[in-house]
Amino acid sequence: MKSASLLSFARIGLAGLMLGLLVPVHAAGKPAPQVSVSLRGVAGQTLEQGEPWRVVVRLDLPRGSKETLVLAPEAGTWAEAIAVELYPATDNAVAARAEAVGKPEMSQATLDAKHIAGGLWRFSPEAMQAVAPGNYVLRVRLAIAGGSGWKGVSSAREISVVVVPAAAQPATQRMVNRAHDLLLLGQVEVAAATVDASLKTSPRDYSLLKVRAQIAERAGNPLAAIMCLNAANFSTGKKTAGQPPAEDIELRDRFEKSRRAVVASAPPPPAWSWPPAEVLLAFAQEAKDSAFIPAMPPERAPSARNEIAPAVATPASPPPIRSEPAPVTPAAPLHEPGAIVPATELNDAKIRSDLAGQWAASAVAGSQYGRTQYSAAQATGAPNISVAGNSPDAWCPANKNTGTDWLEVSFAKPVQATEVRIRQNDTVGAIAKIEAIEPDGTAHVWWEGIDPYKATAVREIVWFAIRVPKTAYLVAKIKVTLNLAAATGWKEIDAVQLVGAAP
């Protein structure tokens, strides 16, 4: 597989904590470029013998400077004027030298108020194998002696690091670092195999799942990337407030954008781009993942997402959480004519902007899969799910394919109604009855029967709507009953909209 540079050198912005404080050296009355660095593949400034690591180098003007500096060495490129070296703490002999990743697009670089320069330097495993355990310092220096631009020397402040014996650090940390290094070299399939070997025994590990998501993205499989990131975020959900880190939200947005850009005629992604089945089985146990598994190659897809592979040790699932009971309604509700609205009339954008519609303000259910995520309350408010499939931001019953269940939503303003619209984001085809409930509890069955939905070739978010003649009574609540056995998979409802009659 061909190697690929991941960073462009000239005029780029680089994110990260800059560990190297600046020690500029002035020359010819000009301010010196500021040199700052940040480390990658390093935990607590501790390195493992024989393991690769990386240094991000950034060059820019001193703060407040309005000068323009041109880096134009007499020979070679400006990047070749940068030395990134590791020295023993008590010696001036170079222990290891990093190599620049890729080449700059131009031999010169210009630094001004709007432009910086920088890139990535890599210490290879071979270079680090020759470094004995002990205390070291990282030195990064820019030195230009001749040429038509700025001349002088500017260095980042030394960073102290410790090299420990091989295999002294946690195995997961080592695998994640190696995977990032392989991605940097363009060896995406090798990176996948490296991480998958660890995921088969640690399918809930956040760091492994996150790097696996990035591997899937590089392999051209954004759906697998989303699945891995979902699993990573769920793996830490019980230990945090449930909100993923900001950088994970940015990753998810990037993956979603890539997924939407995939055309129907595109060839399927390679089998190795999918995570091992153990990941999805573990996720199914904890989060009942319902991502689009049928598209996966047979050797990667679990045969049943609600079963656990014998090789994966997992705790027993908690019992279903029941929500508060709904107010008692009459045993014999009134039946009124109602008709299913054709799918051709249900446009997502038009429904969202319908001024006659109002979204549910509160909700209760027969059961719910989680106390907060997947709870009845997730079906209130406007739609907030953009992609079909499993989402903790929707209501989901505690059971999957057996029995019946119900969701009852209340609206802030009772109205004479003409229509109700139900937005389903996962496993469509199980709606069995729709009831409208007056403020005093009187129930009216608007529709009851077999959901006529037929699955399409491409999974999609589906609206189910019932239209009735303008009611003579006020509607305060809508109750949706599901036949869980009517469709195979976890049923989820994102939002419910009640349409009021025109005055």
PDB file of C-alpha atoms in Angstrom, residues 92-210:
ATOM      1  CA  ASN A  92      24.765  16.417  24.150  1.00  0.00           C
ATOM      2  CA  ALA A  93      24.931  13.404  21.838  1.00  0.00           C
ATOM      3  CA  VAL A  94      21.788  12.911  19.735  1.00  0.00           C
ATOM      4  CA  ALA A  95      19.957   9.761  20.818  1.00  0.00           C
ATOM      5  CA  ALA A  96      17.274   9.838  18.093  1.00  0.00           C
ATOM      6  CA  ARG A  97      16.252  12.119  15.282  1.00  0.00           C
ATOM      7  CA  ALA A  98      12.739  12.608  13.896  1.00  0.00           C
ATOM      8  CA  GLU A  99      11.975  12.744  10.196  1.00  0.00           C
ATOM      9  CA  ALA A 100       9.484  15.141   8.611  1.00  0.00           C
ATOM     10  CA  VAL A 101       6.319  13.491   7.344  1.00  0.00           C
ATOM     11  CA  GLY A 102       5.853  14.443   3.717  1.00  0.00           C
ATOM     12  CA  LYS A 103       7.326  17.445   1.952  1.00  0.00           C
ATOM     13  CA  PRO A 104       6.291  21.102   1.912  1.00  0.00           C
ATOM     14  CA  GLU A 105       4.430  22.278  -1.149  1.00  0.00           C
ATOM     15  CA  MET A 106       6.885  25.158  -1.523  1.00  0.00           C
ATOM     16  CA  SER A 107      10.532  25.524  -0.575  1.00  0.00           C
ATOM     17  CA  GLN A 108       9.799  28.894   1.054  1.00  0.00           C
ATOM     18  CA  ALA A 109       7.325  29.826   3.772  1.00  0.00           C
ATOM     19  CA  THR A 110       5.913  33.240   4.687  1.00  0.00           C
ATOM     20  CA  LEU A 111       4.941  34.141   8.247  1.00  0.00           C
ATOM     21  CA  ASP A 112       2.696  37.137   8.840  1.00  0.00           C
ATOM     22  CA  ALA A 113      -0.434  38.071  10.758  1.00  0.00           C
ATOM     23  CA  LYS A 114      -2.523  35.599   8.733  1.00  0.00           C
ATOM     24  CA  HIS A 115      -0.087  32.800   7.909  1.00  0.00           C
ATOM     25  CA  ILE A 116       1.875  30.251   9.885  1.00  0.00           C
ATOM     26  CA  ALA A 117       3.898  27.217   8.869  1.00  0.00           C
ATOM     27  CA  GLY A 118       4.240  23.820  10.416  1.00  0.00           C
ATOM     28  CA  GLY A 119       3.938  20.094  10.086  1.00  0.00           C
ATOM     29  CA  LEU A 120       4.549  16.729  11.666  1.00  0.00           C
ATOM     30  CA  TRP A 121       7.849  15.028  12.543  1.00  0.00           C
ATOM     31  CA  ARG A 122       7.999  11.334  13.394  1.00  0.00           C
ATOM     32  CA  PHE A 123      10.304   9.236  15.560  1.00  0.00           C
ATOM     33  CA  SER A 124      10.203   5.786  13.954  1.00  0.00           C
ATOM     34  CA  PRO A 125      10.091   2.500  15.914  1.00  0.00           C
ATOM     35  CA  GLU A 126      13.592   1.714  14.615  1.00  0.00           C
ATOM     36  CA  ALA A 127      14.958   5.015  15.917  1.00  0.00           C
ATOM     37  CA  MET A 128      13.313   4.518  19.322  1.00  0.00           C
ATOM     38  CA  GLN A 129      14.508   0.911  19.599  1.00  0.00           C
ATOM     39  CA  ALA A 130      18.063   2.230  19.859  1.00  0.00           C
ATOM     40  CA  VAL A 131      17.149   4.572  22.736  1.00  0.00           C
ATOM     41  CA  ALA A 132      17.898   3.072  26.154  1.00  0.00           C
ATOM     42  CA  PRO A 133      15.435   3.653  29.026  1.00  0.00           C
ATOM     43  CA  GLY A 134      16.174   6.832  30.964  1.00  0.00           C
ATOM     44  CA  ASN A 135      15.614  10.584  31.103  1.00  0.00           C
ATOM     45  CA  TYR A 136      15.777  12.647  27.911  1.00  0.00           C
ATOM     46  CA  VAL A 137      15.001  16.077  26.509  1.00  0.00           C
ATOM     47  CA  LEU A 138      13.339  16.962  23.217  1.00  0.00           C
ATOM     48  CA  ARG A 139      14.969  19.843  21.334  1.00  0.00           C
ATOM     49  CA  VAL A 140      13.372  21.519  18.316  1.00  0.00           C
ATOM     50  CA  ARG A 141      15.344  24.183  16.471  1.00  0.00           C
ATOM     51  CA  LEU A 142      14.931  26.278  13.327  1.00  0.00           C
ATOM     52  CA  ALA A 143      18.292  27.416  11.906  1.00  0.00           C
ATOM     53  CA  ILE A 144      18.793  29.304   8.625  1.00  0.00           C
ATOM     54  CA  ALA A 145      22.297  30.616   7.858  1.00  0.00           C
ATOM     55  CA  GLY A 146      21.892  31.873   4.299  1.00  0.00           C
ATOM     56  CA  GLY A 147      19.332  32.631   1.649  1.00  0.00           C
ATOM     57  CA  SER A 148      17.144  35.583   0.744  1.00  0.00           C
ATOM     58  CA  GLY A 149      14.878  35.688   3.800  1.00  0.00           C
ATOM     59  CA  TRP A 150      15.163  35.671   7.558  1.00  0.00           C
ATOM     60  CA  LYS A 151      18.415  34.311   8.994  1.00  0.00           C
ATOM     61  CA  GLY A 152      19.122  33.131  12.505  1.00  0.00           C
ATOM     62  CA  VAL A 153      18.265  30.492  15.048  1.00  0.00           C
ATOM     63  CA  SER A 154      15.044  30.026  17.011  1.00  0.00           C
ATOM     64  CA  SER A 155      14.269  27.140  19.327  1.00  0.00           C
ATOM     65  CA  ALA A 156      11.376  25.785  21.319  1.00  0.00           C
ATOM     66  CA  ARG A 157      12.113  25.286  25.001  1.00  0.00           C
ATOM     67  CA  GLU A 158      13.299  21.788  25.803  1.00  0.00           C
ATOM     68  CA  ILE A 159      10.703  19.240  26.904  1.00  0.00           C
ATOM     69  CA  SER A 160      11.696  16.565  29.379  1.00  0.00           C
ATOM     70  CA  VAL A 161      10.529  13.027  28.586  1.00  0.00           C
ATOM     71  CA  VAL A 162      11.145   9.606  30.082  1.00  0.00           C
ATOM     72  CA  VAL A 163      11.809   6.478  28.031  1.00  0.00           C
ATOM     73  CA  VAL A 164      10.624   3.293  29.736  1.00  0.00           C
ATOM     74  CA  PRO A 165      11.389  -0.346  28.805  1.00  0.00           C
ATOM     75  CA  ALA A 166       9.371  -2.016  26.041  1.00  0.00           C
ATOM     76  CA  ALA A 167       5.933  -3.293  27.090  1.00  0.00           C
ATOM     77  CA  ALA A 168       6.018  -1.198  30.273  1.00  0.00           C
ATOM     78  CA  GLN A 169       2.908   0.804  29.393  1.00  0.00           C
ATOM     79  CA  PRO A 170      -0.719  -0.401  29.057  1.00  0.00           C
ATOM     80  CA  ALA A 171      -1.290  -2.553  25.980  1.00  0.00           C
ATOM     81  CA  THR A 172      -4.284  -0.479  24.862  1.00  0.00           C
ATOM     82  CA  GLN A 173      -2.243   2.700  24.848  1.00  0.00           C
ATOM     83  CA  ARG A 174       0.401   0.944  22.756  1.00  0.00           C
ATOM     84  CA  MET A 175      -2.151  -0.331  20.219  1.00  0.00           C
ATOM     85  CA  VAL A 176      -3.792   3.082  19.827  1.00  0.00           C
ATOM     86  CA  ASN A 177      -0.422   4.758  19.284  1.00  0.00           C
ATOM     87  CA  ARG A 178       0.614   2.160  16.712  1.00  0.00           C
ATOM     88  CA  ALA A 179      -2.688   2.537  14.885  1.00  0.00           C
ATOM     89  CA  HIS A 180      -2.301   6.308  14.607  1.00  0.00           C
ATOM     90  CA  ASP A 181       1.240   5.803  13.343  1.00  0.00           C
ATOM     91  CA  LEU A 182       0.095   3.302  10.715  1.00  0.00           C
ATOM     92  CA  LEU A 183      -2.626   5.702   9.573  1.00  0.00           C
ATOM     93  CA  LEU A 184       0.005   8.383   9.224  1.00  0.00           C
ATOM     94  CA  LEU A 185       1.967   6.068   6.922  1.00  0.00           C
ATOM     95  CA  GLY A 186      -1.133   5.228   4.898  1.00  0.00           C
ATOM     96  CA  GLN A 187      -1.242   1.609   6.086  1.00  0.00           C
ATOM     97  CA  VAL A 188      -4.964   1.657   6.847  1.00  0.00           C
ATOM     98  CA  GLU A 189      -5.675  -2.075   6.566  1.00  0.00           C
ATOM     99  CA  VAL A 190      -2.726  -2.920   8.819  1.00  0.00           C
ATOM    100  CA  ALA A 191      -4.006  -0.373  11.342  1.00  0.00           C
ATOM    101  CA  ALA A 192      -7.433  -2.064  11.260  1.00  0.00           C
ATOM    102  CA  ALA A 193      -5.931  -5.507  11.901  1.00  0.00           C
ATOM    103  CA  THR A 194      -3.828  -4.120  14.766  1.00  0.00           C
ATOM    104  CA  VAL A 195      -6.807  -2.582  16.553  1.00  0.00           C
ATOM    105  CA  ASP A 196      -9.216  -5.452  15.808  1.00  0.00           C
ATOM    106  CA  ALA A 197      -6.908  -7.931  17.531  1.00  0.00           C
ATOM    107  CA  SER A 198      -7.379  -5.945  20.749  1.00  0.00           C
ATOM    108  CA  LEU A 199     -11.072  -5.173  20.234  1.00  0.00           C
ATOM    109  CA  LYS A 200     -11.933  -8.868  20.083  1.00  0.00           C
ATOM    110  CA  THR A 201     -11.010  -9.153  23.764  1.00  0.00           C
ATOM    111  CA  SER A 202     -11.786  -5.538  24.787  1.00  0.00           C
ATOM    112  CA  PRO A 203     -14.849  -4.588  22.690  1.00  0.00           C
ATOM    113  CA  ARG A 204     -15.897  -1.791  25.059  1.00  0.00           C
ATOM    114  CA  ASP A 205     -12.592   0.068  25.208  1.00  0.00           C
ATOM    115  CA  TYR A 206     -13.203   3.758  24.447  1.00  0.00           C
ATOM    116  CA  SER A 207      -9.736   4.533  23.038  1.00  0.00           C
ATOM    117  CA  LEU A 208      -9.697   1.491  20.766  1.00  0.00           C
ATOM    118  CA  LEU A 209     -13.205   2.163  19.489  1.00  0.00           C
ATOM    119  CA  LYS A 210     -12.436   5.798  18.776  1.00  0.00           C
TER     120      LYS A 210
END
